[in-house]
Short mmCIF file of C-alpha atoms and ligand atoms in Angstrom, two decimals:
data_model
loop_
_atom_site.label_atom_id
_atom_site.label_comp_id
_atom_site.label_asym_id
_atom_site.label_seq_id
_atom_site.Cartn_x
_atom_site.Cartn_y
_atom_site.Cartn_z
CA MET X 1175 -97.17 -45.27 -30.29
CA ARG X 1176 -98.56 -45.37 -33.48
CA LYS X 1177 -100.96 -42.35 -33.80
CA TYR X 1178 -104.51 -43.20 -34.66
CA VAL X 1179 -106.38 -41.13 -37.57
CA ILE X 1180 -110.14 -41.90 -38.11
CA ALA X 1181 -111.09 -39.54 -41.00
CA GLY X 1182 -113.83 -39.63 -42.92
CA ASN X 1183 -113.85 -39.04 -47.04
CA TRP X 1184 -117.70 -37.30 -47.35
CA LYS X 1185 -116.54 -37.76 -50.99
CA MET X 1186 -119.28 -35.32 -53.61
CA ASN X 1187 -121.46 -34.61 -51.11
CA MET X 1188 -122.89 -31.37 -48.98
CA THR X 1189 -122.92 -28.21 -49.68
CA PRO X 1190 -121.27 -24.94 -47.05
CA ASP X 1191 -124.65 -24.86 -44.94
CA GLN X 1192 -124.67 -28.76 -44.89
CA THR X 1193 -121.10 -29.21 -44.19
CA LYS X 1194 -121.85 -26.58 -40.82
CA THR X 1195 -124.85 -29.12 -40.15
CA LEU X 1196 -123.00 -32.14 -40.52
CA ILE X 1197 -119.98 -31.33 -38.47
CA ASP X 1198 -122.24 -29.85 -34.63
CA GLY X 1199 -123.91 -33.12 -35.09
CA ILE X 1200 -120.86 -34.72 -35.07
CA LYS X 1201 -119.18 -32.07 -31.85
CA ALA X 1202 -122.36 -32.06 -30.30
CA GLU X 1203 -121.54 -36.48 -30.26
CA LEU X 1204 -118.20 -36.20 -29.06
CA PHE X 1205 -118.36 -33.23 -27.06
CA ALA X 1206 -116.84 -34.81 -23.25
CA SER X 1207 -115.39 -38.09 -24.85
CA GLU X 1208 -111.93 -37.56 -24.21
CA LEU X 1209 -110.73 -38.29 -27.83
CA LYS X 1210 -108.28 -41.57 -28.27
CA ALA X 1211 -107.67 -40.58 -32.31
CA GLU X 1212 -107.03 -37.84 -34.46
CA VAL X 1213 -110.88 -36.96 -35.82
CA VAL X 1214 -110.31 -35.07 -39.60
CA ILE X 1215 -113.59 -34.31 -42.07
CA CYS X 1216 -112.69 -33.90 -45.33
CA PRO X 1217 -115.15 -32.67 -47.49
CA PRO X 1218 -115.84 -31.19 -51.37
CA PHE X 1219 -113.15 -28.12 -51.10
CA ILE X 1220 -116.19 -25.99 -52.38
CA ASP X 1221 -117.36 -26.93 -48.25
CA LEU X 1222 -113.32 -26.60 -46.87
CA ALA X 1223 -113.60 -23.06 -45.19
CA ALA X 1224 -117.09 -23.93 -43.59
CA ALA X 1225 -115.79 -26.65 -42.00
CA VAL X 1226 -112.75 -24.75 -40.84
CA GLU X 1227 -114.83 -22.55 -39.67
CA ALA X 1228 -116.84 -25.60 -37.95
CA CYS X 1229 -114.53 -26.42 -36.10
CA LYS X 1230 -112.50 -24.14 -35.49
CA ASP X 1231 -111.26 -24.13 -31.42
CA THR X 1232 -111.51 -27.60 -31.48
CA LYS X 1233 -109.44 -30.66 -31.94
CA ILE X 1234 -110.69 -32.24 -34.95
CA LYS X 1235 -108.60 -31.63 -38.18
CA VAL X 1236 -110.33 -29.93 -41.66
CA GLY X 1237 -108.39 -31.64 -44.58
CA ALA X 1238 -109.44 -31.67 -48.44
CA GLN X 1239 -110.38 -34.37 -51.34
CA ASN X 1240 -107.96 -33.92 -54.28
CA VAL X 1241 -104.19 -31.32 -54.51
CA HIS X 1242 -102.84 -30.81 -57.82
CA TRP X 1243 -99.05 -30.86 -57.85
CA ALA X 1244 -98.39 -27.31 -59.13
CA GLU X 1245 -98.61 -24.22 -57.34
CA LYS X 1246 -100.19 -21.92 -59.88
CA GLY X 1247 -101.45 -21.72 -63.55
CA ALA X 1248 -103.32 -23.17 -65.73
CA PHE X 1249 -105.24 -25.94 -64.90
CA THR X 1250 -108.93 -25.78 -65.30
CA GLY X 1251 -110.88 -27.14 -62.00
CA GLU X 1252 -107.78 -28.06 -59.66
CA ILE X 1253 -107.18 -26.34 -56.88
CA SER X 1254 -103.58 -26.57 -55.61
CA ALA X 1255 -101.83 -27.04 -52.26
CA ASP X 1256 -100.93 -23.08 -51.19
CA MET X 1257 -104.38 -22.88 -51.45
CA LEU X 1258 -105.75 -25.81 -49.29
CA LYS X 1259 -103.02 -24.15 -46.78
CA ALA X 1260 -105.10 -21.05 -47.30
CA VAL X 1261 -108.61 -22.14 -46.60
CA GLY X 1262 -107.07 -24.14 -43.84
CA ALA X 1263 -107.00 -27.52 -44.06
CA GLU X 1264 -104.06 -28.88 -43.31
CA TYR X 1265 -104.52 -32.58 -44.88
CA VAL X 1266 -105.57 -33.58 -47.91
CA ILE X 1267 -106.07 -37.47 -49.40
CA ILE X 1268 -104.51 -38.39 -52.70
CA GLY X 1269 -104.87 -41.51 -55.16
CA HIS X 1270 -108.27 -41.96 -53.76
CA SER X 1271 -109.86 -45.25 -55.81
CA GLU X 1272 -112.16 -43.01 -57.78
CA ARG X 1273 -109.29 -40.90 -58.30
CA ARG X 1274 -107.82 -43.57 -60.50
CA GLN X 1275 -110.85 -45.41 -61.01
CA TYR X 1276 -113.09 -42.13 -62.97
CA PHE X 1277 -110.71 -38.91 -63.35
CA GLY X 1278 -107.64 -41.16 -65.25
CA GLU X 1279 -105.50 -40.93 -61.75
CA THR X 1280 -101.89 -42.77 -62.08
CA ASP X 1281 -98.89 -44.05 -59.54
CA ILE X 1282 -96.75 -40.94 -61.35
CA THR X 1283 -99.33 -38.57 -60.49
CA VAL X 1284 -99.96 -39.83 -57.35
CA ASN X 1285 -96.40 -39.61 -56.55
CA GLN X 1286 -96.64 -35.84 -58.49
CA ARG X 1287 -99.36 -34.76 -55.14
CA VAL X 1288 -97.62 -36.45 -52.69
CA LYS X 1289 -94.16 -33.97 -52.75
CA ALA X 1290 -96.72 -30.86 -53.51
CA ALA X 1291 -98.89 -32.15 -50.18
CA ILE X 1292 -95.85 -32.28 -48.29
CA ALA X 1293 -93.53 -29.62 -49.63
CA ALA X 1294 -96.41 -27.01 -48.70
CA GLY X 1295 -96.88 -28.53 -45.19
CA LEU X 1296 -99.71 -30.63 -45.73
CA LYS X 1297 -100.35 -34.05 -43.98
CA VAL X 1298 -101.10 -37.08 -47.03
CA ILE X 1299 -103.29 -39.22 -46.54
CA LEU X 1300 -102.32 -41.51 -49.49
CA CYS X 1301 -104.40 -44.04 -50.68
CA VAL X 1302 -103.93 -47.83 -51.57
CA GLY X 1303 -105.36 -50.05 -52.44
CA GLU X 1304 -106.17 -54.17 -55.38
CA LEU X 1305 -108.98 -54.35 -57.41
CA LEU X 1306 -111.05 -57.45 -56.59
CA GLU X 1307 -109.65 -59.47 -59.96
CA GLU X 1308 -106.47 -58.07 -58.39
CA ARG X 1309 -106.96 -59.97 -55.47
CA GLU X 1310 -108.24 -63.37 -57.09
CA GLN X 1311 -105.23 -63.29 -58.73
CA GLY X 1312 -103.42 -63.72 -56.08
CA ILE X 1313 -101.42 -60.37 -56.43
CA THR X 1314 -103.42 -57.54 -53.88
CA ALA X 1315 -99.37 -57.45 -51.63
CA GLU X 1316 -97.84 -56.39 -55.84
CA ILE X 1317 -100.22 -54.25 -55.88
CA VAL X 1318 -100.03 -52.27 -53.04
CA ALA X 1319 -96.16 -53.23 -52.40
CA LYS X 1320 -96.09 -51.01 -56.45
CA GLN X 1321 -98.26 -48.62 -55.48
CA THR X 1322 -96.27 -47.63 -52.53
CA LYS X 1323 -93.33 -47.23 -53.39
CA ILE X 1324 -94.40 -46.23 -57.06
CA ALA X 1325 -96.43 -43.05 -54.64
CA LEU X 1326 -93.61 -42.01 -52.30
CA MET X 1327 -90.98 -41.59 -54.77
CA GLY X 1328 -88.55 -39.10 -53.50
CA VAL X 1329 -90.30 -38.65 -49.74
CA THR X 1330 -88.05 -38.58 -46.98
CA ALA X 1331 -88.08 -40.99 -44.25
CA GLU X 1332 -89.20 -37.44 -42.16
CA GLN X 1333 -91.24 -36.99 -45.18
CA MET X 1334 -92.88 -39.84 -43.82
CA LYS X 1335 -94.13 -37.74 -40.79
CA ASP X 1336 -96.43 -36.11 -42.63
CA VAL X 1337 -97.65 -39.08 -43.92
CA ILE X 1338 -100.27 -42.20 -43.36
CA ILE X 1339 -101.55 -45.09 -45.54
CA ALA X 1340 -105.04 -45.67 -46.03
CA TYR X 1341 -105.01 -49.10 -46.81
CA GLU X 1342 -108.39 -49.25 -49.52
CA PRO X 1343 -110.03 -52.54 -51.01
CA VAL X 1344 -110.99 -51.16 -54.20
CA TRP X 1345 -114.07 -54.29 -53.85
CA ALA X 1346 -114.86 -52.66 -50.36
CA ILE X 1347 -115.32 -50.03 -51.32
CA GLY X 1348 -119.27 -48.31 -50.71
CA THR X 1349 -120.02 -52.35 -51.66
CA GLY X 1350 -120.83 -52.72 -47.84
CA LYS X 1351 -117.86 -56.01 -48.27
CA THR X 1352 -115.90 -55.27 -45.64
CA ALA X 1353 -112.15 -57.44 -46.28
CA SER X 1354 -112.50 -59.24 -42.98
CA SER X 1355 -110.33 -57.95 -40.11
CA GLU X 1356 -107.76 -61.02 -40.42
CA GLN X 1357 -107.85 -59.71 -44.46
CA ALA X 1358 -107.29 -55.46 -43.01
CA ASP X 1359 -104.78 -56.52 -41.04
CA GLU X 1360 -102.74 -58.54 -43.56
CA VAL X 1361 -102.62 -56.12 -45.93
CA CYS X 1362 -101.86 -52.94 -43.89
CA GLU X 1363 -98.64 -54.68 -42.83
CA ILE X 1364 -97.35 -55.76 -46.17
CA ILE X 1365 -98.09 -51.76 -46.97
CA ARG X 1366 -95.58 -51.01 -43.18
CA ASN X 1367 -93.14 -53.96 -44.90
CA VAL X 1368 -93.04 -51.87 -47.53
CA VAL X 1369 -92.60 -49.34 -45.78
CA ALA X 1370 -89.55 -51.02 -44.12
CA THR X 1371 -87.67 -51.48 -47.19
CA LEU X 1372 -88.14 -48.47 -48.37
CA TYR X 1373 -86.63 -46.43 -45.30
CA CYS X 1374 -86.01 -47.59 -42.15
CA GLY X 1375 -88.25 -50.25 -39.16
CA LYS X 1376 -88.10 -47.93 -36.83
CA THR X 1377 -89.97 -44.63 -39.49
CA ALA X 1378 -92.48 -48.12 -40.57
CA GLU X 1379 -93.32 -49.00 -36.78
CA GLU X 1380 -94.61 -45.65 -36.47
CA LEU X 1381 -97.33 -44.57 -39.30
CA THR X 1382 -100.94 -44.46 -38.78
CA ILE X 1383 -101.79 -47.03 -41.70
CA GLN X 1384 -105.88 -47.34 -42.00
CA TYR X 1385 -108.07 -48.93 -42.85
CA GLY X 1386 -111.23 -48.02 -45.70
CA GLY X 1387 -113.88 -50.14 -47.30
CA SER X 1388 -117.02 -50.09 -45.32
CA MET X 1389 -115.98 -49.19 -42.31
CA ASN X 1390 -118.68 -48.77 -40.54
CA ALA X 1391 -120.35 -48.16 -36.43
CA ALA X 1392 -120.24 -51.50 -36.49
CA ASN X 1393 -117.56 -53.21 -37.74
CA ALA X 1394 -114.26 -50.33 -36.28
CA ALA X 1395 -113.88 -51.88 -33.08
CA GLU X 1396 -113.56 -55.65 -34.99
CA LEU X 1397 -111.00 -53.73 -37.68
CA LEU X 1398 -109.49 -51.07 -35.08
CA SER X 1399 -108.33 -53.50 -32.46
CA MET X 1400 -105.83 -55.17 -35.04
CA PRO X 1401 -102.12 -54.96 -34.42
CA ASN X 1402 -101.44 -53.67 -37.89
CA VAL X 1403 -104.95 -51.26 -38.14
CA ASP X 1404 -104.32 -47.61 -36.29
CA GLY X 1405 -107.47 -46.13 -37.92
CA GLY X 1406 -109.82 -45.59 -40.65
CA LEU X 1407 -111.14 -43.52 -43.52
CA ILE X 1408 -114.82 -43.68 -43.70
CA GLY X 1409 -117.07 -43.27 -45.93
CA GLY X 1410 -120.53 -43.17 -46.35
CA ALA X 1411 -121.04 -44.23 -42.06
CA SER X 1412 -118.82 -40.05 -42.33
CA LEU X 1413 -122.16 -39.35 -43.44
CA LYS X 1414 -124.38 -39.37 -40.26
CA SER X 1415 -123.27 -38.22 -37.51
CA ALA X 1416 -124.21 -40.65 -34.60
CA ASP X 1417 -121.99 -43.67 -37.01
CA PHE X 1418 -118.87 -41.26 -37.19
CA ALA X 1419 -118.50 -41.33 -33.42
CA VAL X 1420 -119.05 -44.25 -32.60
CA ILE X 1421 -116.30 -44.60 -34.75
CA VAL X 1422 -114.51 -42.72 -33.14
CA LYS X 1423 -115.04 -43.72 -30.01
CA ALA X 1424 -114.16 -47.02 -31.67
CA VAL X 1425 -110.54 -46.74 -30.50
CA ARG X 1426 -109.07 -46.95 -27.43
P1 PGA U 229 -116.50 -46.42 -47.90
O1 PGA U 229 -115.69 -45.76 -48.39
O2 PGA U 229 -117.09 -45.43 -46.39
O3 PGA U 229 -118.17 -46.31 -47.95
O4 PGA U 229 -116.35 -48.19 -47.85
C1 PGA U 229 -114.19 -45.48 -48.10
C2 PGA U 229 -113.66 -44.51 -49.44
O5 PGA U 229 -113.60 -44.73 -50.27
O6 PGA U 229 -112.52 -43.89 -48.74
#
């Protein structure tokens, strides 16, 4: 039995006060429902403390959107894994395509961040996914395999218990263009097979693989019904408590 995980990636949205309001709204929506999925909320760094406070005494977990690989030092503007742990974050998103596209993130720095996060005791949501040109060129499988293999260099089978992979086709992020459930399932299965070759069948079977990219209240149930889709990484729709709750409840 794989764990379903629904994570909200708030990106660069919300102040600490707004964080409290939105989480209170999510709690109200989910109140009294038996959660079939782990729920994770990933606000900006500056909101983490408010999010941890708002999620106290609930099952909702809090995650960050990035982490630096060094323990500490002269890295202006960066945040370490120990700092995230100290504020109460349990998860961290690593390798999001917006980091890769706009902030020069590479497969190698993604790997460094993944190793540092796991070593500090954080759970990782590792993002992989192809560009539209890559899909059109027919190289989606090669691209996600390469991203996955490099990101997991030096990560042991034991440590894979702390890793979730999010398949996020870049052309579907924030565009309103969702991958079809078949497309999502196909690539999630490719990723699962890559993990099976890197580790073993059991590690691959137990791995939670999310789909992300314009997942919303209307399409979540169908995407989440696919055999290789074990959750979602939700951007836009995670900023509305009612929509996010519908997605969480779509897990059966
Ligand atoms: P979106 O973002 O749901 O707004 O497409 C998903 C993501 O970037 O994680």
